[in-house]
Amino acid sequence: MALLAQQLPRRFNSVKLTSFIKAKQVTKRSARAGKAVLPGFSAQPLLSSDMCFLRRGIKTYRTLFWNRFHSASTNRTKSSAESTLLPSVAEQQERILSLESELPLEELDDLPPLSPLQSVSEEEAIQIAAYSPLPISSFTLADYVDHSKTLQKLVQLGVDLSKIEKHPDAANLLLRLDFEKHIKQILLFLKDLGLEDNQLGPFLTKNYAIFSEDLENLKTRVAYLQSKNFSKTDIARMVKNAPFLLSFSVERLDNRLGFFQKELELNVKKTRDLVVRLPRLLTGSLEPVKENMKVYHLELGFKHNEIQHMVIKIPKMLTANKRKLTEIFDYVHNVMNIPHHIIVKFPQLFNTRVFKIKERHLFLAYLGRAQYDPAKPNYVSLDKFVSFPDKIFCKEIAKASLNDFEKFLKTL
């Protein structure tokens, strides 16, 4: 019994001493500048974690102590059952529980240390819980997932932490956030906008910085879009396809809408329809847009109203690669001999691979069917020319088999 009573305080003191040393090391290591790959994860959560570990350890060893004490007391009770002067087992249990409640952590400082050579039974070892330490710095957020409920919740939502951890500032932001206080309200806001559960993960993977935005500012930007007669469905579609849209101030959104309305000479409704179909126009750089407008007008020779007509039908033409645009136009206009006024009616040509256009035109020319003027009989619709899959293209337009088309391609 005396040996057991000595083991308990020694175990308590060892647990507390270990936790104190670990907390001290954490504080010192956290103060080093430029050492952590993911800096900013404060030492305070670590101290709290160790204190929890200490209390759980005390509880574990109290249980171990009681198991030993109960076993010893039972044997002693059987051997001296005739004695009525000894306290009963129930009284002993009550006394031990009273000792547990009256033993504060501060009094553990005066207890003797636990010897590292003291043996622990297999049954006691099984009951000892091991807790992995929290890393001070890491190259990956995966090391923190087991310790952070916030990261666990984000993973469950479908957020790809492997992409976020490439940005140390973003990783540190997530490690500082509390799910209930900081993240939950943003998620409810996005749900109210119309984003589905399976859309939240991809959205937050791209725009993790939305957690640093003030909720009232986000609501103000949505209210601005609603004041411009964007419907709830339109706003949900725009936010889904352009995750950074809500990170733009009202002033910047207003300037972008004004730019496209003025540059393309569109009315309010057409401007709204344009950005709903391609919301990246509001968040991306305006330089490619300005450059392409010059290319269409100065290099390709389209009139302003023709550019306006094509852009309304295919908004991606505003952000398309300049080299691709010129290659397509050169082949369609100079090789296929299609004039400007017909190209304007079928701007889908600029959204098609050049190689695909070449293959199909050469095959039709080989068959003697390369006629694209709507005023002439048996003309080929350029809309079907670029949109049909190979099998239907061969059957409906080329009037040949797919096998003939594949054999022809091998001769090119």
mmCIF file of C-alpha atoms in Angstrom:
data_model
loop_
_atom_site.group_PDB
_atom_site.id
_atom_site.type_symbol
_atom_site.label_atom_id
_atom_site.label_comp_id
_atom_site.label_asym_id
_atom_site.label_seq_id
_atom_site.Cartn_x
_atom_site.Cartn_y
_atom_site.Cartn_z
ATOM 1 C CA MET A 1 0.000 0.000 0.000
ATOM 2 C CA ALA A 2 2.843 2.413 0.857
ATOM 3 C CA LEU A 3 4.513 1.683 -2.485
ATOM 4 C CA LEU A 4 1.294 2.435 -4.369
ATOM 5 C CA ALA A 5 0.807 5.681 -2.491
ATOM 6 C CA GLN A 6 4.313 6.768 -3.520
ATOM 7 C CA GLN A 7 3.812 5.844 -7.162
ATOM 8 C CA LEU A 8 0.775 8.052 -7.595
ATOM 9 C CA PRO A 9 2.401 11.397 -6.715
ATOM 10 C CA ARG A 10 5.521 10.422 -8.638
ATOM 11 C CA ARG A 11 3.474 9.792 -11.782
ATOM 12 C CA PHE A 12 1.613 13.075 -11.310
ATOM 13 C CA ASN A 13 4.796 15.038 -10.907
ATOM 14 C CA SER A 14 6.369 13.421 -13.970
ATOM 15 C CA VAL A 15 3.393 14.267 -16.165
ATOM 16 C CA LYS A 16 3.314 17.873 -15.053
ATOM 17 C CA LEU A 17 7.073 18.305 -15.362
ATOM 18 C CA THR A 18 7.021 16.862 -18.892
ATOM 19 C CA SER A 19 4.159 19.163 -19.900
ATOM 20 C CA PHE A 20 5.905 22.207 -18.409
ATOM 21 C CA ILE A 21 9.147 21.455 -20.292
ATOM 22 C CA LYS A 22 7.250 20.877 -23.541
ATOM 23 C CA ALA A 23 5.321 24.138 -23.158
ATOM 24 C CA LYS A 24 8.528 26.036 -22.408
ATOM 25 C CA GLN A 25 10.204 24.602 -25.490
ATOM 26 C CA VAL A 26 7.203 25.530 -27.617
ATOM 27 C CA THR A 27 7.306 29.121 -26.378
ATOM 28 C CA LYS A 28 11.017 29.448 -27.160
ATOM 29 C CA ARG A 29 10.788 27.820 -30.577
ATOM 30 C CA SER A 30 7.774 29.898 -31.569
ATOM 31 C CA ALA A 31 9.731 33.088 -30.852
ATOM 32 C CA ARG A 32 12.369 32.299 -33.490
ATOM 33 C CA ALA A 33 11.899 34.441 -36.566
ATOM 34 C CA GLY A 34 11.936 32.913 -40.060
ATOM 35 C CA LYS A 35 12.248 29.335 -38.871
ATOM 36 C CA ALA A 36 8.710 28.075 -39.362
ATOM 37 C CA VAL A 37 7.404 27.237 -42.838
ATOM 38 C CA LEU A 38 3.890 27.859 -41.546
ATOM 39 C CA PRO A 39 4.570 30.550 -38.906
ATOM 40 C CA GLY A 40 1.925 32.061 -36.712
ATOM 41 C CA PHE A 41 0.426 29.028 -35.043
ATOM 42 C CA SER A 42 0.708 30.380 -31.506
ATOM 43 C CA ALA A 43 2.061 28.506 -28.526
ATOM 44 C CA GLN A 44 -1.060 29.190 -26.462
ATOM 45 C CA PRO A 45 -3.063 26.335 -28.014
ATOM 46 C CA LEU A 46 -0.083 24.084 -27.330
ATOM 47 C CA LEU A 47 -0.085 24.984 -23.628
ATOM 48 C CA SER A 48 -3.773 24.338 -23.436
ATOM 49 C CA SER A 49 -3.285 21.022 -25.160
ATOM 50 C CA ASP A 50 -0.582 19.980 -22.682
ATOM 51 C CA MET A 51 -2.686 21.044 -19.723
ATOM 52 C CA CYS A 52 -5.491 18.877 -21.052
ATOM 53 C CA PHE A 53 -2.955 16.080 -21.429
ATOM 54 C CA LEU A 54 -1.876 16.630 -17.808
ATOM 55 C CA ARG A 55 -5.408 16.439 -16.494
ATOM 56 C CA ARG A 56 -6.151 13.332 -18.535
ATOM 57 C CA GLY A 57 -2.920 11.779 -17.263
ATOM 58 C CA ILE A 58 -3.883 12.510 -13.670
ATOM 59 C CA LYS A 59 -7.260 10.962 -14.236
ATOM 60 C CA THR A 60 -5.638 7.898 -15.795
ATOM 61 C CA TYR A 61 -3.238 7.414 -12.897
ATOM 62 C CA ARG A 62 -5.971 7.954 -10.350
ATOM 63 C CA THR A 63 -7.832 5.142 -12.030
ATOM 64 C CA LEU A 64 -4.707 2.960 -11.982
ATOM 65 C CA PHE A 65 -4.127 3.788 -8.349
ATOM 66 C CA TRP A 66 -7.698 2.897 -7.411
ATOM 67 C CA ASN A 67 -7.495 -0.408 -9.313
ATOM 68 C CA ARG A 68 -4.383 -1.378 -7.377
ATOM 69 C CA PHE A 69 -5.773 -0.110 -4.110
ATOM 70 C CA HIS A 70 -9.057 -1.910 -4.620
ATOM 71 C CA SER A 71 -7.255 -5.183 -5.402
ATOM 72 C CA ALA A 72 -5.013 -4.894 -2.359
ATOM 73 C CA SER A 73 -7.876 -3.927 -0.115
ATOM 74 C CA THR A 74 -9.974 -6.859 -1.276
ATOM 75 C CA ASN A 75 -7.231 -9.340 -0.443
ATOM 76 C CA ARG A 76 -6.625 -7.738 2.914
ATOM 77 C CA THR A 77 -10.342 -7.746 3.710
ATOM 78 C CA LYS A 78 -10.572 -11.475 2.996
ATOM 79 C CA SER A 79 -7.597 -12.277 5.266
ATOM 80 C CA SER A 80 -8.856 -10.168 8.169
ATOM 81 C CA ALA A 81 -12.615 -10.436 7.821
ATOM 82 C CA GLU A 82 -13.010 -11.101 11.524
ATOM 83 C CA SER A 83 -11.628 -7.673 12.455
ATOM 84 C CA THR A 84 -14.309 -5.007 12.887
ATOM 85 C CA LEU A 85 -11.857 -2.172 13.587
ATOM 86 C CA LEU A 86 -10.676 -1.856 9.924
ATOM 87 C CA PRO A 87 -12.709 0.433 7.585
ATOM 88 C CA SER A 88 -14.856 -1.185 4.922
ATOM 89 C CA VAL A 89 -14.041 -1.123 1.215
ATOM 90 C CA ALA A 90 -16.811 1.435 0.603
ATOM 91 C CA GLU A 91 -15.315 3.726 3.214
ATOM 92 C CA GLN A 92 -11.883 3.369 1.629
ATOM 93 C CA GLN A 93 -13.317 4.235 -1.782
ATOM 94 C CA GLU A 94 -15.029 7.305 -0.362
ATOM 95 C CA ARG A 95 -11.763 8.379 1.230
ATOM 96 C CA ILE A 96 -9.852 7.988 -2.050
ATOM 97 C CA LEU A 97 -12.472 9.977 -3.993
ATOM 98 C CA SER A 98 -12.259 12.691 -1.377
ATOM 99 C CA LEU A 99 -8.486 12.720 -1.799
ATOM 100 C CA GLU A 100 -8.911 13.138 -5.569
ATOM 101 C CA SER A 101 -11.174 16.148 -5.223
ATOM 102 C CA GLU A 102 -8.959 17.835 -2.652
ATOM 103 C CA LEU A 103 -5.655 17.417 -4.487
ATOM 104 C CA PRO A 104 -5.008 20.562 -6.555
ATOM 105 C CA LEU A 105 -2.385 20.687 -9.284
ATOM 106 C CA GLU A 106 -0.326 23.263 -7.377
ATOM 107 C CA GLU A 107 0.476 20.791 -4.612
ATOM 108 C CA LEU A 108 2.175 18.466 -7.089
ATOM 109 C CA ASP A 109 5.283 20.686 -7.059
ATOM 110 C CA ASP A 110 6.447 19.280 -3.717
ATOM 111 C CA LEU A 111 5.992 15.635 -4.669
ATOM 112 C CA PRO A 112 9.053 13.433 -5.291
ATOM 113 C CA PRO A 113 9.957 12.678 -8.923
ATOM 114 C CA LEU A 114 9.007 9.447 -10.658
ATOM 115 C CA SER A 115 11.886 7.099 -11.253
ATOM 116 C CA PRO A 116 12.352 6.146 -14.944
ATOM 117 C CA LEU A 117 13.315 2.653 -13.799
ATOM 118 C CA GLN A 118 10.039 2.027 -11.987
ATOM 119 C CA SER A 119 8.175 -0.855 -13.605
ATOM 120 C CA VAL A 120 4.662 -0.530 -15.010
ATOM 121 C CA SER A 121 2.441 -3.540 -15.454
ATOM 122 C CA GLU A 122 1.061 -4.481 -18.860
ATOM 123 C CA GLU A 123 -2.464 -3.739 -17.707
ATOM 124 C CA GLU A 124 -1.432 -0.243 -16.594
ATOM 125 C CA ALA A 125 0.466 0.403 -19.827
ATOM 126 C CA ILE A 126 -2.623 -0.357 -21.905
ATOM 127 C CA GLN A 127 -4.605 2.259 -19.976
ATOM 128 C CA ILE A 128 -2.031 5.013 -20.578
ATOM 129 C CA ALA A 129 -3.139 7.237 -23.490
ATOM 130 C CA ALA A 130 -0.444 8.587 -25.824
ATOM 131 C CA TYR A 131 -0.935 11.961 -27.503
ATOM 132 C CA SER A 132 1.172 13.054 -30.457
ATOM 133 C CA PRO A 133 2.755 16.499 -30.076
ATOM 134 C CA LEU A 134 1.664 19.409 -32.266
ATOM 135 C CA PRO A 135 4.431 20.405 -34.739
ATOM 136 C CA ILE A 136 5.759 23.951 -34.418
ATOM 137 C CA SER A 137 6.414 24.200 -38.167
ATOM 138 C CA SER A 138 5.662 22.023 -41.161
ATOM 139 C CA PHE A 139 5.721 21.928 -44.948
ATOM 140 C CA THR A 140 2.139 20.607 -45.076
ATOM 141 C CA LEU A 141 -1.188 21.275 -43.393
ATOM 142 C CA ALA A 142 -1.710 17.515 -43.083
ATOM 143 C CA ASP A 143 0.376 17.566 -39.880
ATOM 144 C CA TYR A 144 -2.174 19.878 -38.260
ATOM 145 C CA VAL A 145 -5.426 18.222 -39.353
ATOM 146 C CA ASP A 146 -5.560 15.847 -36.368
ATOM 147 C CA HIS A 147 -5.173 18.810 -33.982
ATOM 148 C CA SER A 148 -7.457 21.344 -35.702
ATOM 149 C CA LYS A 149 -11.228 20.971 -35.828
ATOM 150 C CA THR A 150 -11.318 23.838 -38.315
ATOM 151 C CA LEU A 151 -9.154 21.960 -40.824
ATOM 152 C CA GLN A 152 -11.158 18.786 -40.257
ATOM 153 C CA LYS A 153 -14.405 20.593 -41.053
ATOM 154 C CA LEU A 154 -12.924 22.149 -44.192
ATOM 155 C CA VAL A 155 -11.730 18.760 -45.423
ATOM 156 C CA GLN A 156 -15.234 17.389 -44.900
ATOM 157 C CA LEU A 157 -16.579 20.230 -47.047
ATOM 158 C CA GLY A 158 -14.236 19.199 -49.874
ATOM 159 C CA VAL A 159 -11.563 21.895 -49.513
ATOM 160 C CA ASP A 160 -8.251 20.845 -51.087
ATOM 161 C CA LEU A 161 -5.680 21.734 -48.422
ATOM 162 C CA SER A 162 -2.811 20.611 -50.678
ATOM 163 C CA LYS A 163 -3.483 23.635 -52.905
ATOM 164 C CA ILE A 164 -3.931 26.085 -50.045
ATOM 165 C CA GLU A 165 -0.735 25.042 -48.256
ATOM 166 C CA LYS A 166 1.270 26.304 -51.247
ATOM 167 C CA HIS A 167 0.477 29.771 -49.918
ATOM 168 C CA PRO A 168 1.978 30.068 -46.393
ATOM 169 C CA ASP A 169 -0.072 33.154 -45.554
ATOM 170 C CA ALA A 170 -3.289 31.315 -46.395
ATOM 171 C CA ALA A 171 -2.233 28.276 -44.369
ATOM 172 C CA ASN A 172 -1.491 30.420 -41.338
ATOM 173 C CA LEU A 173 -4.842 32.160 -41.736
ATOM 174 C CA LEU A 174 -6.729 28.861 -41.557
ATOM 175 C CA LEU A 175 -4.732 27.717 -38.527
ATOM 176 C CA ARG A 176 -5.727 30.842 -36.609
ATOM 177 C CA LEU A 177 -9.436 30.650 -37.416
ATOM 178 C CA ASP A 178 -12.105 29.116 -35.231
ATOM 179 C CA PHE A 179 -14.760 27.268 -37.217
ATOM 180 C CA GLU A 180 -17.716 28.360 -35.123
ATOM 181 C CA LYS A 181 -16.649 32.009 -34.737
ATOM 182 C CA HIS A 182 -15.130 32.825 -38.126
ATOM 183 C CA ILE A 183 -16.021 30.240 -40.773
ATOM 184 C CA LYS A 184 -19.554 29.092 -40.060
ATOM 185 C CA GLN A 185 -21.087 32.514 -40.719
ATOM 186 C CA ILE A 186 -19.338 32.740 -44.113
ATOM 187 C CA LEU A 187 -20.596 29.290 -45.080
ATOM 188 C CA LEU A 188 -24.170 30.216 -44.159
ATOM 189 C CA PHE A 189 -23.809 33.398 -46.215
ATOM 190 C CA LEU A 190 -22.636 31.437 -49.272
ATOM 191 C CA LYS A 191 -25.466 28.953 -48.823
ATOM 192 C CA ASP A 192 -27.962 31.810 -48.754
ATOM 193 C CA LEU A 193 -26.498 33.068 -52.043
ATOM 194 C CA GLY A 194 -27.396 29.750 -53.663
ATOM 195 C CA LEU A 195 -24.176 27.708 -53.582
ATOM 196 C CA GLU A 196 -24.771 23.988 -53.119
ATOM 197 C CA ASP A 197 -22.909 21.833 -50.597
ATOM 198 C CA ASN A 198 -20.792 20.216 -53.321
ATOM 199 C CA GLN A 199 -19.804 23.665 -54.632
ATOM 200 C CA LEU A 200 -18.463 25.025 -51.334
ATOM 201 C CA GLY A 201 -15.261 22.945 -51.395
ATOM 202 C CA PRO A 202 -14.030 24.057 -54.861
ATOM 203 C CA PHE A 203 -15.081 27.650 -54.123
ATOM 204 C CA LEU A 204 -13.169 27.853 -50.811
ATOM 205 C CA THR A 205 -10.133 26.125 -52.317
ATOM 206 C CA LYS A 206 -9.808 28.997 -54.794
ATOM 207 C CA ASN A 207 -10.969 31.888 -52.625
ATOM 208 C CA TYR A 208 -9.810 30.947 -49.128
ATOM 209 C CA ALA A 209 -9.203 34.669 -48.520
ATOM 210 C CA ILE A 210 -12.949 35.197 -48.165
ATOM 211 C CA PHE A 211 -12.541 34.186 -44.507
ATOM 212 C CA SER A 212 -10.594 37.394 -43.935
ATOM 213 C CA GLU A 213 -13.415 39.502 -45.383
ATOM 214 C CA ASP A 214 -15.900 41.314 -43.193
ATOM 215 C CA LEU A 215 -19.345 39.758 -43.484
ATOM 216 C CA GLU A 216 -21.038 43.140 -43.769
ATOM 217 C CA ASN A 217 -18.805 44.064 -46.712
ATOM 218 C CA LEU A 218 -19.785 40.857 -48.480
ATOM 219 C CA LYS A 219 -23.461 41.610 -47.953
ATOM 220 C CA THR A 220 -22.940 45.144 -49.270
ATOM 221 C CA ARG A 221 -21.422 43.820 -52.514
ATOM 222 C CA VAL A 222 -24.312 41.420 -53.017
ATOM 223 C CA ALA A 223 -26.762 44.246 -52.366
ATOM 224 C CA TYR A 224 -24.988 46.319 -55.050
ATOM 225 C CA LEU A 225 -25.393 43.549 -57.636
ATOM 226 C CA GLN A 226 -29.056 43.225 -56.705
ATOM 227 C CA SER A 227 -29.479 46.982 -57.178
ATOM 228 C CA LYS A 228 -28.217 46.478 -60.759
ATOM 229 C CA ASN A 229 -31.056 43.978 -61.315
ATOM 230 C CA PHE A 230 -28.925 40.843 -61.120
ATOM 231 C CA SER A 231 -31.218 38.047 -59.978
ATOM 232 C CA LYS A 232 -30.344 35.664 -57.153
ATOM 233 C CA THR A 233 -29.734 32.934 -59.729
ATOM 234 C CA ASP A 234 -27.432 35.256 -61.693
ATOM 235 C CA ILE A 235 -25.422 36.147 -58.578
ATOM 236 C CA ALA A 236 -25.071 32.485 -57.547
ATOM 237 C CA ARG A 237 -23.861 31.596 -61.044
ATOM 238 C CA MET A 238 -21.379 34.464 -61.087
ATOM 239 C CA VAL A 239 -19.977 33.658 -57.632
ATOM 240 C CA LYS A 240 -19.604 29.992 -58.551
ATOM 241 C CA ASN A 241 -17.777 30.661 -61.832
ATOM 242 C CA ALA A 242 -15.743 33.606 -60.522
ATOM 243 C CA PRO A 243 -14.946 32.830 -56.848
ATOM 244 C CA PHE A 244 -13.053 36.102 -56.346
ATOM 245 C CA LEU A 245 -16.029 38.238 -57.364
ATOM 246 C CA LEU A 246 -17.103 38.964 -53.778
ATOM 247 C CA SER A 247 -13.568 40.011 -52.862
ATOM 248 C CA PHE A 248 -13.911 43.083 -55.101
ATOM 249 C CA SER A 249 -15.131 46.338 -53.646
ATOM 250 C CA VAL A 250 -18.358 47.959 -54.812
ATOM 251 C CA GLU A 251 -16.352 50.724 -56.487
ATOM 252 C CA ARG A 252 -14.315 48.260 -58.524
ATOM 253 C CA LEU A 253 -17.353 46.242 -59.577
ATOM 254 C CA ASP A 254 -19.072 49.442 -60.672
ATOM 255 C CA ASN A 255 -16.022 50.535 -62.683
ATOM 256 C CA ARG A 256 -15.823 47.168 -64.453
ATOM 257 C CA LEU A 257 -19.479 47.207 -65.447
ATOM 258 C CA GLY A 258 -19.088 50.767 -66.693
ATOM 259 C CA PHE A 259 -16.031 49.833 -68.747
ATOM 260 C CA PHE A 260 -17.750 47.063 -70.731
ATOM 261 C CA GLN A 261 -20.889 49.098 -71.212
ATOM 262 C CA LYS A 262 -18.894 52.014 -72.598
ATOM 263 C CA GLU A 263 -16.242 50.076 -74.540
ATOM 264 C CA LEU A 264 -18.746 47.842 -76.339
ATOM 265 C CA GLU A 265 -21.529 50.429 -76.438
ATOM 266 C CA LEU A 266 -23.997 48.030 -74.867
ATOM 267 C CA ASN A 267 -27.205 48.840 -73.066
ATOM 268 C CA VAL A 268 -27.679 47.889 -69.413
ATOM 269 C CA LYS A 269 -29.411 44.578 -70.122
ATOM 270 C CA LYS A 270 -26.807 43.364 -72.631
ATOM 271 C CA THR A 271 -23.994 44.365 -70.297
ATOM 272 C CA ARG A 272 -25.603 42.398 -67.488
ATOM 273 C CA ASP A 273 -26.101 39.336 -69.698
ATOM 274 C CA LEU A 274 -22.483 39.544 -70.849
ATOM 275 C CA VAL A 275 -20.958 39.427 -67.352
ATOM 276 C CA VAL A 276 -23.401 36.766 -66.155
ATOM 277 C CA ARG A 277 -22.231 34.455 -68.942
ATOM 278 C CA LEU A 278 -18.565 35.288 -68.309
ATOM 279 C CA PRO A 279 -18.175 36.743 -64.772
ATOM 280 C CA ARG A 280 -14.386 36.511 -65.065
ATOM 281 C CA LEU A 281 -14.652 39.742 -67.017
ATOM 282 C CA LEU A 282 -15.277 41.478 -63.682
ATOM 283 C CA THR A 283 -12.360 39.847 -61.851
ATOM 284 C CA GLY A 284 -9.671 39.356 -64.496
ATOM 285 C CA SER A 285 -7.249 41.797 -66.029
ATOM 286 C CA LEU A 286 -8.593 44.288 -68.540
ATOM 287 C CA GLU A 287 -5.401 44.319 -70.616
ATOM 288 C CA PRO A 288 -6.260 41.202 -72.719
ATOM 289 C CA VAL A 289 -9.716 42.650 -73.349
ATOM 290 C CA LYS A 290 -8.308 45.971 -74.592
ATOM 291 C CA GLU A 291 -5.718 44.160 -76.706
ATOM 292 C CA ASN A 292 -8.283 41.876 -78.359
ATOM 293 C CA MET A 293 -10.558 44.808 -79.150
ATOM 294 C CA LYS A 294 -7.669 46.382 -81.080
ATOM 295 C CA VAL A 295 -6.900 43.072 -82.837
ATOM 296 C CA TYR A 296 -10.483 42.638 -84.068
ATOM 297 C CA HIS A 297 -10.679 46.187 -85.318
ATOM 298 C CA LEU A 298 -7.200 47.025 -86.613
ATOM 299 C CA GLU A 299 -5.691 43.658 -87.601
ATOM 300 C CA LEU A 300 -8.718 41.572 -88.595
ATOM 301 C CA GLY A 301 -10.741 44.421 -90.078
ATOM 302 C CA PHE A 302 -14.062 44.014 -88.256
ATOM 303 C CA LYS A 303 -16.333 47.013 -87.713
ATOM 304 C CA HIS A 304 -17.351 48.061 -84.224
ATOM 305 C CA ASN A 305 -20.945 46.801 -84.552
ATOM 306 C CA GLU A 306 -19.620 43.479 -85.901
ATOM 307 C CA ILE A 307 -17.321 43.092 -82.895
ATOM 308 C CA GLN A 308 -20.246 43.906 -80.621
ATOM 309 C CA HIS A 309 -22.413 41.247 -82.260
ATOM 310 C CA MET A 310 -19.753 38.530 -82.010
ATOM 311 C CA VAL A 311 -18.837 39.313 -78.403
ATOM 312 C CA ILE A 312 -22.450 39.131 -77.256
ATOM 313 C CA LYS A 313 -22.756 35.652 -78.756
ATOM 314 C CA ILE A 314 -19.307 34.388 -77.650
ATOM 315 C CA PRO A 315 -18.040 36.422 -74.623
ATOM 316 C CA LYS A 316 -14.843 34.345 -74.469
ATOM 317 C CA MET A 317 -13.662 36.156 -77.578
ATOM 318 C CA LEU A 318 -12.770 39.069 -75.324
ATOM 319 C CA THR A 319 -10.214 37.045 -73.363
ATOM 320 C CA ALA A 320 -9.057 34.599 -76.072
ATOM 321 C CA ASN A 321 -5.391 34.206 -76.954
ATOM 322 C CA LYS A 322 -4.339 36.788 -79.538
ATOM 323 C CA ARG A 323 -2.249 34.312 -81.530
ATOM 324 C CA LYS A 324 -5.133 31.840 -81.711
ATOM 325 C CA LEU A 325 -7.499 34.533 -82.960
ATOM 326 C CA THR A 326 -5.206 35.609 -85.763
ATOM 327 C CA GLU A 327 -4.460 32.008 -86.844
ATOM 328 C CA ILE A 328 -8.149 31.110 -87.032
ATOM 329 C CA PHE A 329 -9.060 34.239 -88.925
ATOM 330 C CA ASP A 330 -6.167 33.813 -91.371
ATOM 331 C CA TYR A 331 -7.191 30.252 -92.238
ATOM 332 C CA VAL A 332 -10.956 30.850 -92.351
ATOM 333 C CA HIS A 333 -10.753 34.111 -94.298
ATOM 334 C CA ASN A 334 -7.754 33.524 -96.571
ATOM 335 C CA VAL A 335 -7.824 29.731 -97.126
ATOM 336 C CA MET A 336 -11.520 28.877 -96.818
ATOM 337 C CA ASN A 337 -12.426 32.200 -98.517
ATOM 338 C CA ILE A 338 -15.134 33.100 -96.021
ATOM 339 C CA PRO A 339 -15.842 36.871 -95.977
ATOM 340 C CA HIS A 340 -16.241 39.036 -92.872
ATOM 341 C CA HIS A 341 -20.032 39.258 -92.962
ATOM 342 C CA ILE A 342 -20.364 35.448 -92.812
ATOM 343 C CA ILE A 343 -17.756 35.072 -90.059
ATOM 344 C CA VAL A 344 -19.727 37.608 -87.993
ATOM 345 C CA LYS A 345 -22.774 35.340 -88.162
ATOM 346 C CA PHE A 346 -20.740 32.352 -86.915
ATOM 347 C CA PRO A 347 -18.319 33.620 -84.247
ATOM 348 C CA GLN A 348 -18.117 30.063 -82.885
ATOM 349 C CA LEU A 349 -15.236 29.690 -85.308
ATOM 350 C CA PHE A 350 -13.038 31.696 -82.923
ATOM 351 C CA ASN A 351 -13.858 29.276 -80.120
ATOM 352 C CA THR A 352 -12.665 26.191 -82.076
ATOM 353 C CA ARG A 353 -9.252 24.586 -82.448
ATOM 354 C CA VAL A 354 -7.440 25.592 -85.619
ATOM 355 C CA PHE A 355 -6.387 22.002 -86.269
ATOM 356 C CA LYS A 356 -10.009 20.824 -86.204
ATOM 357 C CA ILE A 357 -11.049 23.476 -88.726
ATOM 358 C CA LYS A 358 -8.202 22.517 -91.058
ATOM 359 C CA GLU A 359 -8.967 18.773 -90.939
ATOM 360 C CA ARG A 360 -12.655 19.174 -91.717
ATOM 361 C CA HIS A 361 -12.175 21.772 -94.432
ATOM 362 C CA LEU A 362 -9.561 19.660 -96.246
ATOM 363 C CA PHE A 363 -11.822 16.609 -96.060
ATOM 364 C CA LEU A 364 -14.779 18.546 -97.494
ATOM 365 C CA ALA A 365 -12.543 20.024 -100.191
ATOM 366 C CA TYR A 366 -11.362 16.503 -101.059
ATOM 367 C CA LEU A 367 -15.019 15.435 -101.437
ATOM 368 C CA GLY A 368 -15.928 18.590 -103.367
ATOM 369 C CA ARG A 369 -18.319 19.828 -100.639
ATOM 370 C CA ALA A 370 -16.398 22.812 -99.277
ATOM 371 C CA GLN A 371 -19.148 25.375 -99.953
ATOM 372 C CA TYR A 372 -19.819 27.862 -97.112
ATOM 373 C CA ASP A 373 -21.834 30.621 -98.818
ATOM 374 C CA PRO A 374 -25.477 30.486 -97.630
ATOM 375 C CA ALA A 375 -26.587 32.070 -100.907
ATOM 376 C CA LYS A 376 -25.460 29.004 -102.878
ATOM 377 C CA PRO A 377 -27.008 25.533 -102.907
ATOM 378 C CA ASN A 378 -25.643 22.671 -100.821
ATOM 379 C CA TYR A 379 -23.734 25.077 -98.583
ATOM 380 C CA VAL A 380 -22.232 23.872 -95.311
ATOM 381 C CA SER A 381 -23.491 25.536 -92.133
ATOM 382 C CA LEU A 382 -20.458 26.802 -90.236
ATOM 383 C CA ASP A 383 -22.364 26.328 -86.973
ATOM 384 C CA LYS A 384 -22.693 22.589 -87.633
ATOM 385 C CA PHE A 385 -19.221 22.517 -89.154
ATOM 386 C CA VAL A 386 -17.584 23.325 -85.810
ATOM 387 C CA SER A 387 -20.115 21.883 -83.341
ATOM 388 C CA PHE A 388 -20.882 18.389 -84.667
ATOM 389 C CA PRO A 389 -18.800 15.452 -83.410
ATOM 390 C CA ASP A 390 -16.815 13.560 -86.038
ATOM 391 C CA LYS A 391 -19.354 10.768 -86.541
ATOM 392 C CA ILE A 392 -22.289 13.137 -87.153
ATOM 393 C CA PHE A 393 -20.112 15.502 -89.188
ATOM 394 C CA CYS A 394 -19.249 12.691 -91.572
ATOM 395 C CA LYS A 395 -22.832 11.471 -91.861
ATOM 396 C CA GLU A 396 -24.735 14.769 -92.039
ATOM 397 C CA ILE A 397 -22.268 17.121 -93.726
ATOM 398 C CA ALA A 398 -19.545 15.156 -95.521
ATOM 399 C CA LYS A 399 -21.925 12.348 -96.562
ATOM 400 C CA ALA A 400 -19.155 9.854 -95.888
ATOM 401 C CA SER A 401 -18.257 7.268 -93.296
ATOM 402 C CA LEU A 402 -16.171 7.897 -90.232
ATOM 403 C CA ASN A 403 -13.722 5.291 -91.480
ATOM 404 C CA ASP A 404 -13.190 7.297 -94.700
ATOM 405 C CA PHE A 405 -12.530 10.431 -92.654
ATOM 406 C CA GLU A 406 -9.980 8.664 -90.449
ATOM 407 C CA LYS A 407 -8.186 7.221 -93.488
ATOM 408 C CA PHE A 408 -8.037 10.670 -95.040
ATOM 409 C CA LEU A 409 -6.503 12.177 -91.883
ATOM 410 C CA LYS A 410 -3.656 9.675 -92.113
ATOM 411 C CA THR A 411 -2.698 11.112 -95.482
ATOM 412 C CA LEU A 412 -2.205 14.617 -94.096
#
